[in-house]
Amino acid sequence: AQSVTQLDSQVPVFEEAPVELRCNYSSSVSVYLFWYVQYPNQGLQLLLKYLSGSTLVKGINGFEAEFNKSQTSFHLRKPSVHISDTAEYFCAVGGPGGFKTIFGAGTRLFVKA
Amino acid sequence: DVKVTQSSRYLVKRTGEKVFLECVQDMDHENMFWYRQDPGLGLRLIYFSYDVKMKEKGDIPEGYSVSREKKERFSLILESASTNQTSMYLCASSGSMQRGGTQYFGPGTRLLVL
């Protein structure tokens, strides 16, 4: 069975500081990995995804994530955050050929001025 | 531009009422999903559908049913609403899952059952 653990429920950070949102997964098969973002009062939208190939994945709004198979991690990073990055971020895992995507519990990012 | 719409943003219902939540996508996607989102629990899959008239139970189907009569429309039905079904409901659609298809989400329906 697959599972996703987001290690931080809330992350406060000052504007222009770097941030890392941590995600670990477990799976007995090869996986596809996703980060989604949910702004207040909106649905989720895709930030980035890893399917195969390069382990460093770049997404929208300056975010990137690195797939680490040995540590079963897919941490999300941004070198300099803006107030507008305040949102909830969800890590998710899906298997090849499967329909189900498993979502983590979410990490609330608060960017302070 | 990709679009998933949900019939209501906010809904207030009484215990025991039958509740219909409608979702429409305009991307000709095969797959559609209903999730509920609760604080600290993330998204939990209620039902999904990979084709018209086809449905599969997700992780928490109890108390819910679904209908997919047309490819673009996926309805979630609460047969007899209960207070523990107060939640945010999110609909999503995706294309091929063979390559880990990206899911596109609607804005959500916040349901309050009194």
Coordinates of C-alpha atoms in Angstrom, one line a residue:
Chain A
A1 CA 0.0 0.0 0.0
Q2 CA 1.1 3.5 -0.7
S3 CA 1.2 6.3 1.9
V4 CA 2.4 9.9 2.1
T5 CA 3.7 11.8 5.2
Q6 CA 4.1 15.5 5.3
L7 CA 6.4 16.2 8.2
D8 CA 5.2 19.7 9.0
S9 CA 1.6 20.7 9.5
Q10 CA 2.5 24.5 9.5
V11 CA 5.6 26.4 8.3
P12 CA 5.9 30.1 9.1
V13 CA 8.6 31.9 7.2
F14 CA 9.6 35.5 6.5
E15 CA 9.2 37.0 3.1
E16 CA 12.3 36.5 0.8
A17 CA 13.6 33.7 3.0
P18 CA 14.1 30.2 1.6
V19 CA 11.6 27.4 2.5
E20 CA 11.5 23.6 2.4
L21 CA 8.3 21.6 2.8
R22 CA 9.1 18.0 3.6
C23 CA 7.4 14.9 2.1
N24 CA 8.1 11.2 2.6
Y25 CA 6.3 8.4 0.9
S26 CA 6.1 4.7 1.1
S27 CA 5.4 2.3 -1.8
S28 CA 6.4 -1.1 -2.9
V29 CA 6.3 -0.1 -6.6
S30 CA 7.6 2.7 -8.6
V31 CA 5.7 5.9 -8.1
Y32 CA 4.6 9.1 -9.6
L33 CA 5.0 12.1 -7.2
F34 CA 3.1 15.4 -7.1
W35 CA 2.9 18.7 -5.3
Y36 CA -0.3 20.6 -5.4
V37 CA -1.1 24.0 -3.9
Q38 CA -4.4 25.3 -2.6
Y39 CA -4.9 29.0 -2.2
P40 CA -7.6 30.2 0.2
N41 CA -11.1 29.4 -1.0
Q42 CA -9.9 27.6 -4.1
G43 CA -9.4 24.1 -5.3
L44 CA -6.0 22.4 -5.7
Q45 CA -3.7 23.1 -8.7
L46 CA -0.6 21.3 -9.8
L47 CA 2.7 22.8 -8.8
L48 CA 5.0 20.1 -10.2
K49 CA 5.2 16.4 -10.8
Y50 CA 7.8 13.7 -11.1
L51 CA 7.1 10.8 -13.5
S52 CA 10.6 9.7 -14.5
G53 CA 14.0 11.0 -15.6
S54 CA 15.8 13.9 -13.9
T55 CA 15.3 13.8 -10.1
L56 CA 15.1 17.6 -9.9
V57 CA 11.8 18.8 -11.0
K58 CA 11.0 22.5 -11.6
G59 CA 7.4 23.8 -11.3
I60 CA 5.4 26.9 -11.4
N61 CA 6.0 30.0 -9.3
G62 CA 9.7 29.2 -8.8
F63 CA 9.2 26.0 -6.8
E64 CA 11.3 22.9 -7.3
A65 CA 11.4 19.4 -5.8
E66 CA 13.9 16.7 -5.6
F67 CA 13.0 13.0 -5.8
N68 CA 15.3 10.9 -3.6
K69 CA 14.6 7.2 -4.0
S70 CA 16.9 6.0 -1.3
Q71 CA 15.3 8.3 1.3
T72 CA 11.8 8.0 -0.2
S73 CA 11.4 11.7 -0.1
F74 CA 10.1 14.4 -2.4
H75 CA 10.8 17.7 -0.6
L76 CA 9.5 21.0 -2.1
R77 CA 11.8 24.0 -2.0
K78 CA 11.8 27.7 -3.0
P79 CA 14.8 29.9 -2.6
S80 CA 12.9 33.1 -1.8
V81 CA 9.2 33.2 -0.9
H82 CA 6.6 35.9 -1.4
I83 CA 3.6 36.8 0.6
S84 CA 1.5 35.4 -2.3
D85 CA 2.9 31.9 -1.6
T86 CA 0.8 31.7 1.6
A87 CA -1.3 28.6 0.9
E88 CA -1.7 25.0 1.8
Y89 CA 0.6 22.5 0.0
F90 CA -0.2 18.9 -0.6
C91 CA 2.2 16.1 -1.5
A92 CA 0.7 13.2 -3.4
V93 CA 1.7 9.8 -4.7
G94 CA 0.3 7.7 -7.5
G95 CA 1.2 4.3 -9.0
P96 CA 1.7 3.5 -12.6
G97 CA -1.5 2.3 -14.2
G98 CA -3.4 3.0 -11.1
F99 CA -6.3 5.4 -10.6
K100 CA -5.8 6.4 -7.1
T101 CA -3.7 9.2 -5.9
I102 CA -2.9 9.3 -2.2
F103 CA -2.6 12.8 -0.7
G104 CA -0.7 13.9 2.4
A105 CA -2.4 15.8 5.2
G106 CA -1.1 19.1 3.9
T107 CA 1.4 21.8 5.1
R108 CA 0.2 25.3 5.7
L109 CA 2.8 27.8 4.6
F110 CA 2.6 31.3 6.2
V111 CA 4.7 34.0 4.7
K112 CA 5.2 37.0 6.9
A113 CA 6.3 40.5 5.9
Chain B
D1 CA -8.3 26.8 -20.3
V2 CA -9.0 23.7 -18.3
K3 CA -12.1 24.0 -16.2
V4 CA -13.9 22.0 -13.5
T5 CA -17.0 23.5 -12.1
Q6 CA -19.0 22.6 -9.0
S7 CA -22.7 23.5 -8.7
S8 CA -22.4 25.3 -5.3
R9 CA -19.7 26.9 -3.3
Y10 CA -21.6 26.8 0.0
L11 CA -24.5 24.6 1.0
V12 CA -26.5 24.2 4.2
K13 CA -28.7 21.2 4.7
R14 CA -30.6 19.5 7.5
T15 CA -29.9 16.0 8.9
G16 CA -31.7 13.4 6.9
E17 CA -32.0 15.4 3.7
K18 CA -30.9 14.0 0.3
V19 CA -28.0 16.1 -1.1
F20 CA -26.8 16.4 -4.6
L21 CA -23.4 17.8 -5.5
E22 CA -22.7 18.3 -9.2
C23 CA -19.4 18.5 -11.0
V24 CA -18.8 19.3 -14.7
Q25 CA -15.5 19.2 -16.6
D26 CA -14.9 20.6 -20.1
M27 CA -11.7 18.7 -20.9
D28 CA -13.1 15.4 -22.2
H29 CA -11.4 13.6 -19.4
E30 CA -12.1 9.9 -18.8
N31 CA -11.5 10.0 -15.0
M32 CA -13.4 11.9 -12.4
F33 CA -13.1 11.9 -8.6
W34 CA -14.9 13.0 -5.5
Y35 CA -12.8 13.8 -2.4
R36 CA -13.7 15.3 1.0
Q37 CA -11.2 17.5 2.7
D38 CA -11.0 17.9 6.5
P39 CA -8.4 19.7 8.5
G40 CA -5.4 17.6 9.4
L41 CA -6.6 14.7 7.2
G42 CA -5.8 16.0 3.7
L43 CA -8.0 14.7 0.9
R44 CA -9.7 11.4 1.2
L45 CA -11.2 9.7 -1.9
I46 CA -14.9 8.9 -1.7
Y47 CA -15.6 7.6 -5.2
F48 CA -14.1 7.7 -8.7
S49 CA -15.2 7.0 -12.2
Y50 CA -13.1 6.0 -15.1
D51 CA -15.8 5.9 -17.7
V52 CA -19.5 6.8 -18.2
K53 CA -21.7 4.6 -16.0
M54 CA -18.6 3.1 -14.3
K55 CA -17.7 3.8 -10.7
E56 CA -15.4 2.5 -8.1
K57 CA -15.4 3.0 -4.3
G58 CA -12.6 5.0 -2.8
D59 CA -11.4 5.0 0.8
I60 CA -14.5 6.4 2.5
P61 CA -17.6 5.5 0.4
E62 CA -20.0 4.9 3.3
G63 CA -23.0 7.2 3.2
Y64 CA -22.3 8.3 -0.3
S65 CA -23.3 7.3 -3.8
V66 CA -22.4 8.6 -7.3
S67 CA -23.7 8.9 -10.8
R68 CA -22.0 9.4 -14.1
E69 CA -24.5 9.4 -16.9
K70 CA -22.5 11.6 -19.2
K71 CA -18.7 11.9 -19.6
E72 CA -18.5 15.5 -18.5
R73 CA -20.7 15.2 -15.4
F74 CA -20.1 13.4 -12.1
S75 CA -22.6 13.7 -9.3
L76 CA -22.1 12.9 -5.6
I77 CA -25.2 12.0 -3.6
L78 CA -25.6 12.0 0.1
E79 CA -28.7 9.7 0.6
S80 CA -29.4 10.9 4.1
A81 CA -27.1 13.7 5.2
S82 CA -25.6 13.5 8.7
T83 CA -23.7 16.0 10.7
N84 CA -20.4 14.0 10.3
Q85 CA -20.7 14.7 6.6
T86 CA -20.1 18.4 7.2
S87 CA -16.9 19.0 5.1
M88 CA -15.4 20.5 2.0
Y89 CA -16.1 18.4 -1.1
L90 CA -13.7 18.6 -4.0
C91 CA -14.3 17.2 -7.5
A92 CA -11.4 16.5 -9.8
S93 CA -10.9 15.1 -13.3
S94 CA -7.9 13.7 -15.1
G95 CA -6.9 12.2 -18.4
S96 CA -4.8 9.0 -18.8
M97 CA -3.7 7.6 -15.5
Q98 CA -1.1 5.4 -17.2
R99 CA 1.4 8.2 -16.9
G100 CA 0.3 9.5 -13.5
G101 CA -2.3 11.9 -14.9
T102 CA -2.5 15.3 -13.4
Q103 CA -5.8 16.0 -11.6
Y104 CA -7.7 19.2 -12.2
F105 CA -9.8 20.4 -9.3
G106 CA -13.0 22.4 -9.0
P107 CA -13.2 25.2 -6.4
G108 CA -14.9 23.0 -3.8
T109 CA -18.3 22.9 -2.1
R110 CA -18.4 23.6 1.6
L111 CA -21.3 21.6 3.0
L112 CA -22.7 22.3 6.5
V113 CA -25.2 19.7 7.8
L114 CA -27.3 20.9 10.7

